[in-house]
RNA sequence: CGGGGUGUGGCUCAGUCCGGUUAGAGCGCGUGGUUUGGGACCAUGAGGUCGGAGGUUCGAAUCCUCUCACCCCGACCA
């Protein structure tokens, strides 16, 4: 491609609204433009990179035996009503009506749509297993789109759904996707951290997220320093064993604590470790009040709590409910009470000796609180967030925290959709059987952004060769028309050799051309200037580093191949 | 939704506090010329309802009210 006839609107300065490097560089290199908040235009160069990622995903999905579909992006409300998600999805789903008042969703995901087609396509166990996928636009009314293409309202996703006869089959489908995903990201030149993840309200057992470590990541990961335990914070467990307090159990006593409500206030007031307090927080789980009791030095992991409760909706109870449940203003709740409220205790609570907790009376706390004697631990779960430094649940070594961008997610869906949408096939015995599903997503746009995030320097992008929009950046530094003609020949040679060449034939100063080449970040740069016109010397430079290599035209193709081979 | 911030030519920004001629700079763009191995130089030119609406005033980019958009932090969300 000749740049003189291409669209390559590079920017010398950082756009004022881009705060992360991938967004900045994608704008500056002329890959994308913003249409409005959370919506982006792909310019030709950006589209080429996007298509490379898509091609790799397709190849690997097909190789794994999945079948590509193309689904409507506007999906009928009836479909969502069947699964029950028309009501449960909430405002993140765009809903529209046609002129007759019929309701539709701009699909944020396609479980229903795929389940419905597959239902019409299968009737026997012989039709399974089946893995179907598409690469298509998704719409989500994000509360806050940000980081350019990393979190947008409209994005491209590869979503796949597997259907199997039983859990064993599902596991095979799942493992096939685990392998495919590793292959896909590896081929994209993207180093990902597969972590154990929560399956959310979907239920199901296994779940793995493919994360790219990044300061701008929106998820927190806990990684063990010595074994292979990796989990996102929503799921992460940690080894228990901490005993708080000590000595002989003291008598339960009331302590006047006027206006001392928060854990920090309490720690200052009682002059003791925050872990000695039993923080008691009232939630509404599907509308019913519950009290969660955790050590004061720990944060509640609401996902773990919701899972323990098997609740679909969990929210902090409003003050009025707290007062009703505890009989005291907010800040004085505790498990030592006669009131009948469902209580869940974190695993660490039983290890507290002579703890301190709210007395369910205004301005009063109990000290010398001992589990078992002063209250009964009925329901005990892991309810707290793991943080950096906590011991690994597998090996006990301290874990560290990293932020990550989620680029892929695979999980076992279970029967949620096949049951609610009444999918069944006949098994070998001729009995109706409900297939079990798996679900596998990749955020395509954010994969591109993550690659840029992972591979760049202060001058621009450094594309892995598999994703680079072109293979070779041919920089022609010419003055005379005859020189330009000679460069055309060179461009022709390289194109015929099978390279995708971005050829800078512009009448511009060398500085501009080199700067643009660095920004665009194609893996191999070939420079043809004075040396070429005088002695036939060409220069090859790899964007990934290394020295400038001089070659003659006869050895050029070979040298480029070598250079590309040396690139990630 | 709460808090904070920004809207001035294609881009990055100054000017706004303290109202006062034809609204500025750099980059980019057009033309002519000189240049040409790391974002050249000279000359000349085009391009702006100062986000929008209303108001105050002799006079508004500047003050007031409303509104829209965008960015950041948080909340929310699977």
Coordinates of C-alpha atoms (C1' of nucleotides) in Angstrom, one line a residue:
Chain A
X1 CA 0.0 0.0 0.0
X2 CA 1.3 3.4 -1.0
X3 CA 1.0 5.8 1.9
X4 CA 0.5 8.7 -0.6
X5 CA -2.8 7.0 -1.4
X6 CA -3.6 5.6 1.9
X7 CA -5.3 7.0 5.0
X8 CA -2.7 7.3 7.7
X9 CA -3.6 10.3 9.8
X10 CA -0.9 10.1 12.4
X11 CA -0.9 12.6 15.2
X12 CA 2.1 14.3 16.6
X13 CA 0.5 15.0 19.9
X14 CA -1.4 12.9 22.3
X15 CA -5.2 13.3 22.0
X16 CA -6.4 15.1 25.1
X17 CA -8.9 12.5 26.1
X18 CA -6.7 9.5 25.9
X19 CA -5.2 8.4 29.3
X20 CA -3.9 4.9 28.7
X21 CA -1.1 4.1 26.3
X22 CA -3.1 1.8 24.0
X23 CA -5.7 4.4 23.5
X24 CA -3.2 7.1 22.9
X25 CA -1.2 5.1 20.5
X26 CA -4.1 3.7 18.6
X27 CA -5.3 7.2 18.1
X28 CA -1.9 8.6 17.2
X29 CA -1.0 5.8 14.8
X30 CA -4.2 6.3 12.9
X31 CA -5.9 3.1 13.9
X32 CA -9.1 4.4 15.4
X33 CA -11.1 7.6 15.8
X34 CA -13.7 8.3 18.4
X35 CA -17.2 8.6 17.2
X36 CA -18.6 9.4 20.6
X37 CA -18.1 8.2 24.1
X38 CA -17.6 4.4 24.0
X39 CA -17.9 4.2 20.2
X40 CA -15.0 4.0 17.9
X41 CA -14.3 4.1 14.2
X42 CA -11.7 1.7 12.9
X43 CA -9.7 3.4 10.2
X44 CA -8.1 1.1 7.5
X45 CA -4.9 0.4 9.4
X46 CA -6.7 -0.4 12.6
X47 CA -9.2 -2.6 10.8
X48 CA -6.3 -4.6 9.4
X49 CA -5.0 -5.4 12.8
X50 CA -8.5 -6.2 14.1
X51 CA -8.9 -8.6 11.1
X52 CA -5.7 -10.3 11.9
X53 CA -6.9 -11.1 15.4
X54 CA -10.2 -12.2 14.0
X55 CA -8.5 -14.5 11.5
X56 CA -6.5 -16.2 14.2
X57 CA -9.5 -16.7 16.4
X58 CA -11.4 -18.2 13.4
X59 CA -8.6 -20.6 12.6
X60 CA -8.3 -21.9 16.1
X61 CA -12.0 -22.1 16.7
X62 CA -12.5 -24.0 13.5
X63 CA -9.5 -26.2 14.3
X64 CA -11.1 -27.0 17.7
X65 CA -14.2 -28.2 15.8
X66 CA -16.5 -25.2 16.4
X67 CA -18.8 -23.9 13.7
X68 CA -19.2 -20.3 12.7
X69 CA -22.6 -18.6 12.6
X70 CA -23.7 -15.1 12.1
X71 CA -26.5 -14.1 14.5
X72 CA -28.8 -11.0 14.3
X73 CA -27.6 -8.2 16.6
X74 CA -31.1 -7.1 17.2
X75 CA -32.8 -9.9 19.1
X76 CA -36.5 -10.3 19.9
X77 CA -37.6 -9.6 23.5
X78 CA -39.5 -12.9 23.4
X79 CA -36.2 -14.8 23.3
X80 CA -35.1 -13.0 26.5
X81 CA -38.4 -13.5 28.1
X82 CA -38.0 -17.3 27.6
X83 CA -34.9 -17.4 29.6
X84 CA -36.1 -14.8 32.1
X85 CA -33.4 -12.4 31.3
X86 CA -35.6 -9.7 29.9
X87 CA -36.4 -8.8 33.5
X88 CA -33.1 -9.7 35.1
X89 CA -30.7 -8.1 32.7
X90 CA -31.1 -4.6 33.9
X91 CA -30.2 -1.3 32.3
X92 CA -27.0 -2.5 30.7
X93 CA -29.0 -4.0 27.9
X94 CA -30.1 -1.6 25.2
X95 CA -33.8 -2.1 24.5
X96 CA -35.6 -0.7 21.5
X97 CA -39.0 -0.9 19.8
X98 CA -40.0 -1.1 16.2
X99 CA -42.7 1.0 14.7
X100 CA -45.3 -1.5 15.8
X101 CA -44.2 -1.4 19.4
X102 CA -42.5 -4.8 19.3
X103 CA -39.6 -4.9 21.7
X104 CA -36.0 -5.9 20.9
X105 CA -32.7 -6.0 22.6
X106 CA -29.4 -4.9 21.0
X107 CA -27.7 -8.1 22.0
X108 CA -25.2 -7.8 24.9
X109 CA -24.6 -11.5 24.6
X110 CA -26.1 -14.4 22.6
X111 CA -26.9 -17.3 24.9
X112 CA -30.6 -17.1 24.2
X113 CA -30.2 -16.6 20.4
X114 CA -27.8 -19.5 20.0
X115 CA -29.8 -21.8 22.4
X116 CA -32.9 -21.1 20.3
X117 CA -31.2 -21.9 17.0
X118 CA -29.4 -24.9 18.3
X119 CA -32.7 -26.2 19.7
X120 CA -34.2 -26.1 16.3
X121 CA -31.2 -27.9 14.8
X122 CA -30.7 -30.8 17.1
X123 CA -32.9 -33.7 18.0
X124 CA -30.6 -36.6 18.8
X125 CA -27.5 -37.4 20.9
X126 CA -25.9 -38.1 17.5
X127 CA -26.1 -34.3 16.8
X128 CA -23.9 -33.6 19.9
X129 CA -21.4 -32.5 20.9
X130 CA -21.8 -29.2 19.2
X131 CA -19.8 -26.0 19.5
X132 CA -21.2 -23.0 17.7
X133 CA -19.7 -19.5 17.6
X134 CA -19.8 -16.1 15.9
X135 CA -17.7 -13.0 15.8
X136 CA -20.1 -10.2 16.0
X137 CA -20.9 -6.8 17.5
X138 CA -22.2 -6.7 21.1
X139 CA -23.9 -3.8 22.7
X140 CA -23.7 -2.9 26.4
X141 CA -24.9 0.3 28.0
X142 CA -21.8 0.6 30.1
X143 CA -22.1 2.9 33.0
X144 CA -18.7 4.3 32.2
X145 CA -17.0 3.5 29.0
X146 CA -13.3 4.1 29.2
X147 CA -9.8 3.4 28.1
X148 CA -10.7 3.7 24.4
X149 CA -11.5 0.4 22.9
X150 CA -11.0 -1.5 26.2
X151 CA -14.4 -0.7 27.6
X152 CA -16.8 0.5 25.0
X153 CA -20.5 0.5 24.5
X154 CA -20.2 -1.4 21.2
X155 CA -17.6 -4.0 20.7
X156 CA -16.8 -7.1 18.8
X157 CA -16.8 -10.4 20.6
X158 CA -16.2 -13.9 19.7
X159 CA -18.8 -15.9 21.6
X160 CA -19.0 -19.6 21.5
X161 CA -21.5 -22.0 23.1
X162 CA -21.0 -25.7 23.5
X163 CA -23.7 -28.3 23.8
X164 CA -23.0 -31.7 25.3
X165 CA -24.9 -34.7 26.5
X166 CA -23.4 -34.7 29.9
X167 CA -20.8 -33.2 32.2
X168 CA -18.1 -35.4 30.9
X169 CA -18.8 -34.2 27.4
X170 CA -18.9 -30.6 28.6
X171 CA -15.6 -31.0 30.3
X172 CA -14.1 -32.2 27.0
X173 CA -15.6 -29.2 25.2
X174 CA -14.3 -27.0 27.9
X175 CA -10.8 -28.4 27.8
X176 CA -10.8 -28.0 24.0
X177 CA -11.6 -24.3 24.5
X178 CA -8.9 -24.0 27.2
X179 CA -6.4 -25.3 24.7
X180 CA -7.7 -23.1 21.8
X181 CA -7.6 -20.0 23.9
X182 CA -4.1 -20.5 24.9
X183 CA -3.2 -21.1 21.3
X184 CA -5.1 -18.0 20.2
X185 CA -3.5 -15.6 22.6
X186 CA -0.1 -17.1 22.1
X187 CA -0.4 -16.6 18.3
X188 CA -1.5 -13.0 18.9
X189 CA 1.8 -12.4 20.7
X190 CA -0.2 -11.7 23.9
X191 CA 1.0 -13.0 27.2
X192 CA -2.1 -13.8 29.2
X193 CA -2.5 -15.0 32.7
X194 CA -5.3 -17.6 33.0
X195 CA -7.0 -17.3 36.3
X196 CA -9.7 -19.0 38.2
X197 CA -12.8 -16.9 38.1
X198 CA -16.2 -16.7 39.5
X199 CA -19.0 -17.9 37.2
X200 CA -21.2 -15.1 38.3
X201 CA -24.9 -15.6 38.5
X202 CA -24.7 -18.1 35.7
X203 CA -23.8 -20.8 38.2
X204 CA -21.7 -23.6 36.9
X205 CA -18.4 -24.9 38.2
X206 CA -15.3 -24.3 36.2
X207 CA -14.4 -20.9 34.9
X208 CA -11.2 -19.4 33.7
X209 CA -10.5 -15.9 32.7
X210 CA -7.6 -14.9 30.4
X211 CA -6.1 -11.8 31.8
X212 CA -3.5 -9.4 30.5
X213 CA -1.5 -7.8 33.3
X214 CA -1.8 -4.1 33.1
X215 CA -1.9 -1.1 35.4
X216 CA -5.1 0.0 33.7
X217 CA -6.8 -3.4 34.2
X218 CA -10.2 -3.3 35.8
X219 CA -9.8 -6.6 37.7
X220 CA -7.6 -7.5 40.6
X221 CA -5.7 -10.8 40.4
X222 CA -4.0 -12.8 43.1
X223 CA -1.0 -14.7 42.0
X224 CA 0.9 -17.1 44.1
X225 CA 4.7 -16.5 44.2
X226 CA 5.6 -20.2 44.4
X227 CA 2.9 -22.4 43.0
X228 CA 0.6 -22.0 40.0
X229 CA -2.4 -20.7 41.9
X230 CA -3.9 -17.7 40.1
X231 CA -7.4 -16.3 40.7
X232 CA -9.2 -13.1 40.3
X233 CA -10.1 -11.4 43.5
X234 CA -13.8 -12.2 43.2
X235 CA -12.9 -15.9 43.5
X236 CA -9.6 -15.9 45.3
X237 CA -9.3 -17.9 48.5
X238 CA -6.6 -17.7 51.0
X239 CA -5.3 -20.0 53.7
X240 CA -6.8 -19.4 57.1
X241 CA -5.2 -20.0 60.4
X242 CA -5.1 -16.5 61.9
X243 CA -6.1 -16.4 65.6
X244 CA -7.0 -13.0 66.8
X245 CA -6.7 -12.1 70.4
X246 CA -5.8 -14.7 73.0
X247 CA -5.6 -15.6 76.6
X248 CA -8.4 -16.9 78.7
X249 CA -11.9 -16.0 77.6
X250 CA -13.0 -12.9 79.4
X251 CA -16.5 -12.1 80.5
X252 CA -18.8 -10.4 78.1
X253 CA -19.2 -6.8 79.0
X254 CA -20.7 -3.7 77.5
X255 CA -18.5 -0.7 76.7
X256 CA -19.9 2.7 76.1
X257 CA -18.7 3.8 72.7
X258 CA -20.5 7.1 71.9
X259 CA -20.3 7.9 68.2
X260 CA -17.6 5.2 67.6
X261 CA -18.9 3.5 64.6
X262 CA -16.3 2.7 61.9
X263 CA -13.6 0.0 62.3
X264 CA -11.0 2.7 62.2
X265 CA -12.7 4.6 65.0
X266 CA -13.1 1.5 67.0
X267 CA -9.4 0.5 66.6
X268 CA -8.4 3.9 67.9
X269 CA -10.9 3.8 70.7
X270 CA -10.0 0.3 71.9
X271 CA -6.3 0.6 71.0
X272 CA -6.3 -2.8 69.4
X273 CA -5.9 -4.7 66.2
X274 CA -8.7 -4.3 63.6
X275 CA -8.9 -8.0 63.2
X276 CA -10.3 -8.3 66.7
X277 CA -13.6 -6.7 65.8
X278 CA -16.4 -8.6 64.3
X279 CA -17.7 -6.4 61.6
X280 CA -21.4 -7.1 61.1
X281 CA -23.0 -5.8 57.9
X282 CA -26.7 -6.1 57.0
X283 CA -27.5 -6.9 53.4
X284 CA -30.7 -7.5 51.5
X285 CA -30.4 -10.8 49.7
X286 CA -33.3 -11.1 47.2
X287 CA -35.1 -8.7 49.5
X288 CA -34.6 -10.6 52.8
X289 CA -32.2 -9.1 55.4
X290 CA -29.1 -11.1 56.3
X291 CA -26.2 -10.3 58.5
X292 CA -22.7 -11.0 57.4
X293 CA -20.0 -11.2 60.1
X294 CA -16.4 -10.8 59.2
X295 CA -13.2 -9.7 61.0
X296 CA -12.8 -6.0 61.1
X297 CA -9.6 -6.0 59.1
X298 CA -11.2 -7.8 56.2
X299 CA -13.4 -6.5 53.4
X300 CA -16.5 -8.5 52.5
X301 CA -16.4 -10.1 49.1
X302 CA -19.9 -9.6 48.0
X303 CA -19.7 -12.2 45.3
X304 CA -18.7 -14.9 47.8
X305 CA -21.5 -13.8 50.1
X306 CA -24.0 -13.9 47.3
X307 CA -22.8 -17.4 46.3
X308 CA -23.1 -18.6 49.9
X309 CA -26.6 -17.2 50.1
X310 CA -27.4 -18.5 46.6
X311 CA -28.9 -15.0 46.1
X312 CA -29.3 -13.4 42.7
X313 CA -29.6 -9.9 44.0
X314 CA -27.5 -8.6 46.9
X315 CA -27.3 -5.1 48.1
X316 CA -26.4 -3.3 51.3
X317 CA -29.5 -2.9 53.4
X318 CA -30.8 0.7 53.7
X319 CA -30.4 2.3 57.2
X320 CA -34.0 1.7 58.0
X321 CA -33.7 -2.0 57.6
X322 CA -30.5 -2.1 59.6
X323 CA -32.2 -0.3 62.5
X324 CA -35.1 -2.7 62.2
X325 CA -32.9 -5.8 62.2
X326 CA -30.5 -4.7 65.0
X327 CA -32.6 -2.3 67.0
X328 CA -29.8 0.2 66.9
X329 CA -28.6 2.9 64.5
X330 CA -26.1 1.8 61.8
X331 CA -22.7 1.2 63.3
X332 CA -23.7 -0.9 66.3
X333 CA -24.7 -4.2 64.7
X334 CA -23.3 -7.4 66.1
X335 CA -24.1 -11.2 66.2
X336 CA -24.8 -11.2 69.9
X337 CA -28.6 -10.7 69.8
X338 CA -31.9 -12.3 70.4
X339 CA -33.3 -11.0 67.1
X340 CA -34.0 -13.5 64.5
X341 CA -32.0 -12.7 61.5
X342 CA -30.1 -15.0 59.2
X343 CA -26.4 -14.8 60.0
X344 CA -23.4 -15.9 57.9
X345 CA -20.0 -16.0 59.5
X346 CA -16.6 -15.8 57.8
X347 CA -14.2 -18.7 58.4
X348 CA -12.0 -16.4 60.5
X349 CA -14.7 -15.5 63.0
X350 CA -14.4 -18.7 65.0
X351 CA -10.7 -17.9 65.7
X352 CA -11.5 -14.7 67.4
X353 CA -10.9 -14.7 71.2
X354 CA -12.2 -11.8 73.3
X355 CA -13.4 -9.9 70.3
X356 CA -15.3 -6.7 70.1
X357 CA -18.6 -6.2 68.4
X358 CA -21.6 -3.9 68.2
X359 CA -24.1 -4.5 71.0
X360 CA -27.1 -3.7 68.8
X361 CA -27.7 -0.7 71.1
X362 CA -26.9 2.9 70.3
X363 CA -23.4 3.9 71.5
X364 CA -22.7 0.5 73.0
X365 CA -20.3 -2.3 72.0
X366 CA -19.5 -5.6 73.6
X367 CA -16.0 -6.6 74.5
X368 CA -14.9 -10.0 75.5
X369 CA -17.0 -11.6 72.8
X370 CA -16.3 -15.2 72.3
X371 CA -17.9 -17.3 69.5
X372 CA -19.7 -20.4 70.6
X373 CA -20.4 -18.9 74.1
X374 CA -21.9 -15.5 73.1
X375 CA -23.3 -16.5 69.8
X376 CA -23.5 -19.6 67.7
X377 CA -21.7 -20.0 64.4
X378 CA -24.4 -21.6 62.3
X379 CA -23.5 -20.9 58.7
X380 CA -19.8 -20.5 58.1
X381 CA -18.4 -19.6 54.7
X382 CA -15.4 -17.9 53.1
X383 CA -16.8 -14.3 52.9
X384 CA -13.8 -12.0 52.7
X385 CA -11.6 -10.7 50.0
X386 CA -8.1 -12.1 49.6
X387 CA -5.4 -9.3 49.4
X388 CA -1.7 -9.2 48.6
X389 CA 0.3 -10.9 51.2
X390 CA -2.3 -13.5 52.1
X391 CA -1.2 -17.1 52.1
X392 CA -1.9 -19.1 49.0
X393 CA -4.8 -21.6 49.5
X394 CA -2.8 -24.3 47.8
X395 CA 0.7 -23.9 49.1
X396 CA 0.6 -21.2 51.8
X397 CA 3.2 -18.9 50.2
X398 CA 2.3 -15.2 50.2
X399 CA 0.3 -14.1 47.1
X400 CA 0.8 -10.9 45.2
X401 CA -1.8 -8.6 43.5
X402 CA -1.8 -7.6 39.9
X403 CA -4.3 -5.7 37.9
X404 CA -5.5 -7.2 34.7
X405 CA -7.6 -6.7 31.5
X406 CA -9.9 -9.5 30.8
X407 CA -9.6 -10.6 27.2
X408 CA -11.2 -14.0 27.3
X409 CA -13.5 -16.0 29.6
X410 CA -14.5 -19.6 29.4
X411 CA -16.9 -21.2 31.7
X412 CA -19.3 -24.1 32.2
X413 CA -22.7 -22.7 31.9
X414 CA -24.7 -25.8 33.0
X415 CA -28.3 -26.2 32.2
X416 CA -29.5 -22.7 32.8
X417 CA -30.5 -22.0 29.2
X418 CA -31.2 -25.5 28.0
X419 CA -33.6 -25.9 30.8
X420 CA -35.3 -22.6 30.7
X421 CA -35.6 -22.7 27.0
X422 CA -36.5 -26.4 26.9
X423 CA -33.8 -27.8 24.7
X424 CA -33.8 -31.6 24.6
X425 CA -32.5 -34.4 22.5
X426 CA -33.2 -38.2 22.6
X427 CA -30.4 -40.2 24.2
X428 CA -29.3 -43.6 23.2
X429 CA -32.1 -45.1 25.2
X430 CA -34.6 -42.9 23.3
X431 CA -35.2 -40.8 26.4
X432 CA -35.5 -37.0 26.3
X433 CA -32.3 -35.5 27.7
X434 CA -31.3 -31.9 28.4
X435 CA -27.9 -31.0 26.9
X436 CA -25.4 -29.1 29.1
X437 CA -23.8 -25.9 27.9
X438 CA -20.5 -24.1 28.0
X439 CA -19.8 -20.5 27.1
X440 CA -16.6 -19.1 25.7
X441 CA -16.0 -15.4 24.9
X442 CA -13.1 -13.3 23.6
X443 CA -13.2 -9.5 23.5
X444 CA -11.7 -8.9 20.1
X445 CA -11.2 -5.1 20.3
X446 CA -9.7 -5.2 23.7
X447 CA -7.4 -8.0 22.6
X448 CA -6.0 -5.6 20.0
X449 CA -5.8 -2.8 22.7
X450 CA -4.1 -5.2 25.1
X451 CA -1.5 -6.2 22.5
X452 CA -0.7 -2.5 22.1
X453 CA -0.7 -2.0 25.8
X454 CA 1.7 -4.9 26.2
X455 CA 3.9 -4.1 23.2
X456 CA 5.0 -0.5 22.7
X457 CA 7.7 2.0 23.6
X458 CA 7.8 5.8 23.8
X459 CA 7.9 6.1 20.0
X460 CA 4.9 3.9 19.2
X461 CA 3.5 0.5 18.8
X462 CA 5.6 -2.6 18.3
X463 CA 3.3 -5.1 16.6
X464 CA 3.8 -8.9 17.0
X465 CA 4.1 -10.0 13.4
X466 CA 0.9 -12.1 13.4
X467 CA -1.2 -9.0 14.2
X468 CA 0.8 -6.3 12.4
X469 CA -1.4 -4.5 9.9
X470 CA 1.4 -4.9 7.3
X471 CA 4.6 -7.0 7.5
X472 CA 7.1 -4.4 6.1
X473 CA 7.3 -0.7 6.3
X474 CA 9.2 0.4 3.2
X475 CA 10.6 3.9 3.7
X476 CA 11.6 5.5 0.5
X477 CA 13.8 8.6 0.8
X478 CA 13.9 10.1 -2.6
X479 CA 14.4 13.4 -4.3
X480 CA 14.3 12.8 -8.0
X481 CA 11.5 11.3 -10.0
X482 CA 13.8 8.6 -11.3
X483 CA 14.6 7.6 -7.7
X484 CA 10.9 7.3 -7.0
X485 CA 10.6 5.0 -10.1
X486 CA 13.4 2.8 -8.7
X487 CA 11.5 2.6 -5.4
X488 CA 8.4 1.5 -7.2
X489 CA 10.4 -1.5 -8.5
X490 CA 11.5 -2.3 -5.0
X491 CA 7.9 -2.1 -3.7
X492 CA 6.8 -4.4 -6.6
X493 CA 9.5 -6.9 -5.7
X494 CA 8.5 -7.1 -2.1
X495 CA 4.8 -7.3 -2.8
X496 CA 5.4 -10.1 -5.3
X497 CA 7.5 -11.9 -2.7
X498 CA 4.3 -12.2 -0.7
X499 CA 4.9 -9.5 1.9
X500 CA 2.2 -7.1 2.9
X501 CA 4.1 -3.8 2.4
X502 CA 3.2 -0.4 3.6
X503 CA 5.3 1.8 1.3
X504 CA 6.1 5.3 2.2
X505 CA 6.4 7.1 -1.1
X506 CA 5.4 10.5 0.2
X507 CA 7.2 13.6 -0.7
X508 CA 8.1 14.4 2.8
X509 CA 11.2 14.7 5.0
X510 CA 12.9 11.6 6.3
X511 CA 12.2 12.5 9.9
X512 CA 8.4 12.4 9.3
X513 CA 8.7 9.0 7.6
X514 CA 10.8 7.5 10.3
X515 CA 8.6 8.9 13.1
X516 CA 5.5 7.5 11.4
X517 CA 7.2 4.1 10.9
X518 CA 8.0 3.9 14.6
X519 CA 4.5 4.9 15.5
X520 CA 2.8 2.4 13.2
X521 CA 5.1 -0.2 14.6
X522 CA 5.3 -2.7 11.7
X523 CA 7.8 -5.4 12.6
X524 CA 10.3 -4.8 9.8
X525 CA 11.4 -1.5 8.3
X526 CA 13.3 -1.4 5.1
X527 CA 14.9 1.9 4.3
X528 CA 15.9 2.8 0.7
X529 CA 17.7 6.1 0.3
X530 CA 20.9 7.6 -0.9
X531 CA 22.8 4.3 -0.3
X532 CA 20.3 2.4 -2.4
X533 CA 20.5 4.8 -5.3
X534 CA 24.2 5.0 -5.3
X535 CA 25.5 1.6 -4.2
X536 CA 22.4 -0.5 -4.0
X537 CA 22.5 -0.8 -0.2
X538 CA 19.2 -1.2 1.7
X539 CA 18.8 -1.1 5.4
X540 CA 16.6 -3.5 7.4
X541 CA 15.6 -2.7 10.9
X542 CA 13.4 -4.8 13.2
X543 CA 11.0 -2.7 15.3
X544 CA 11.5 -5.2 18.1
X545 CA 15.1 -4.1 18.5
X546 CA 18.5 -4.9 17.1
X547 CA 20.9 -3.4 14.7
X548 CA 20.3 -1.9 11.3
X549 CA 21.4 -4.5 8.8
X550 CA 22.6 -3.6 5.3
X551 CA 21.7 -5.8 2.4
X552 CA 21.8 -5.7 -1.4
X553 CA 18.5 -6.0 -3.3
X554 CA 19.3 -9.5 -4.2
X555 CA 19.4 -10.6 -0.6
X556 CA 16.5 -8.4 0.5
X557 CA 13.7 -10.9 0.5
X558 CA 15.7 -13.4 2.4
X559 CA 16.8 -10.8 4.9
X560 CA 13.3 -9.7 5.5
X561 CA 12.2 -13.3 6.1
X562 CA 15.0 -13.7 8.6
X563 CA 14.1 -10.5 10.3
X564 CA 10.5 -11.5 10.5
X565 CA 11.4 -14.9 11.8
X566 CA 13.3 -13.2 14.6
X567 CA 10.3 -11.1 15.6
X568 CA 7.8 -12.3 18.2
Chain B
rC1 C1' -26.3 8.4 39.9
rG2 C1' -22.6 11.4 43.3
rG3 C1' -18.0 14.3 43.3
rG4 C1' -14.2 16.9 40.3
rG5 C1' -12.7 18.9 35.6
rU6 C1' -12.8 20.6 30.4
rG7 C1' -15.3 22.6 25.9
rU8 C1' -11.7 28.6 21.8
rG9 C1' -9.8 26.7 13.5
rG10 C1' -8.4 19.7 11.7
rC11 C1' -4.9 18.6 16.4
rU12 C1' -2.5 20.5 21.2
rC13 C1' -3.4 24.7 23.9
rA14 C1' -3.1 30.4 25.6
rG15 C1' -6.7 34.2 26.6
rU16 C1' -11.8 33.7 31.1
rC17 C1' -10.1 35.3 37.6
rC18 C1' -10.4 41.5 36.8
rG19 C1' -15.9 42.4 30.3
rG20 C1' -13.4 47.0 26.2
rU21 C1' -10.8 47.7 19.1
rU22 C1' -10.2 43.4 13.6
rA23 C1' -9.8 36.4 19.1
rG24 C1' -4.1 34.3 19.4
rA25 C1' 0.2 30.6 19.2
rG26 C1' 2.4 26.0 17.8
rC27 C1' 1.4 21.9 14.8
rG28 C1' -1.4 20.5 10.4
rC29 C1' -3.5 22.3 5.5
rG30 C1' -3.1 25.4 0.3
rU31 C1' 0.3 28.0 -3.0
rG32 C1' 5.5 29.6 -4.5
rG33 C1' 10.5 28.7 -3.5
rU34 C1' 14.9 26.7 -0.9
rU35 C1' 15.6 21.9 1.4
rU36 C1' 15.9 16.2 2.2
rG37 C1' 18.9 9.9 6.7
rG38 C1' 15.1 11.2 12.6
rG39 C1' 8.9 15.2 13.0
rA40 C1' 13.4 21.3 7.8
rC41 C1' 13.2 26.7 6.3
rC42 C1' 11.4 31.3 4.0
rA43 C1' 7.3 33.8 2.0
rU44 C1' 2.2 33.9 1.4
rG45 C1' -2.8 32.2 2.2
rA46 C1' -7.3 29.6 3.7
rG47 C1' -9.8 28.2 8.0
rG48 C1' -13.1 30.0 14.3
rU49 C1' -21.6 31.0 15.3
rC50 C1' -15.1 30.9 21.4
rG51 C1' -20.2 23.7 22.8
rG52 C1' -25.6 25.5 22.7
rA53 C1' -29.8 28.6 24.5
rG54 C1' -31.3 32.6 27.3
rG55 C1' -30.0 36.8 30.3
rU56 C1' -27.0 41.2 32.4
rU57 C1' -24.4 45.3 29.9
rC58 C1' -23.3 50.8 25.7
rG59 C1' -20.2 46.4 24.9
rA60 C1' -19.6 39.2 26.6
rA61 C1' -14.9 33.9 24.8
rU62 C1' -14.8 36.6 29.7
rC63 C1' -20.3 37.9 34.3
rC64 C1' -25.3 35.1 35.5
rU65 C1' -29.0 31.1 34.6
rC66 C1' -30.2 26.8 32.1
rU67 C1' -28.6 23.0 28.8
rC68 C1' -25.5 19.6 25.9
rA69 C1' -21.0 17.0 25.1
rC70 C1' -16.5 15.0 26.7
rC71 C1' -12.7 13.4 30.5
rC72 C1' -11.3 11.8 35.6
rC73 C1' -12.6 9.5 40.5
rG74 C1' -16.3 6.7 42.9
rA75 C1' -20.9 4.1 43.1
rC76 C1' -23.3 0.4 39.9
rC77 C1' -23.1 -4.0 36.8
rA78 C1' -21.6 -10.3 35.3

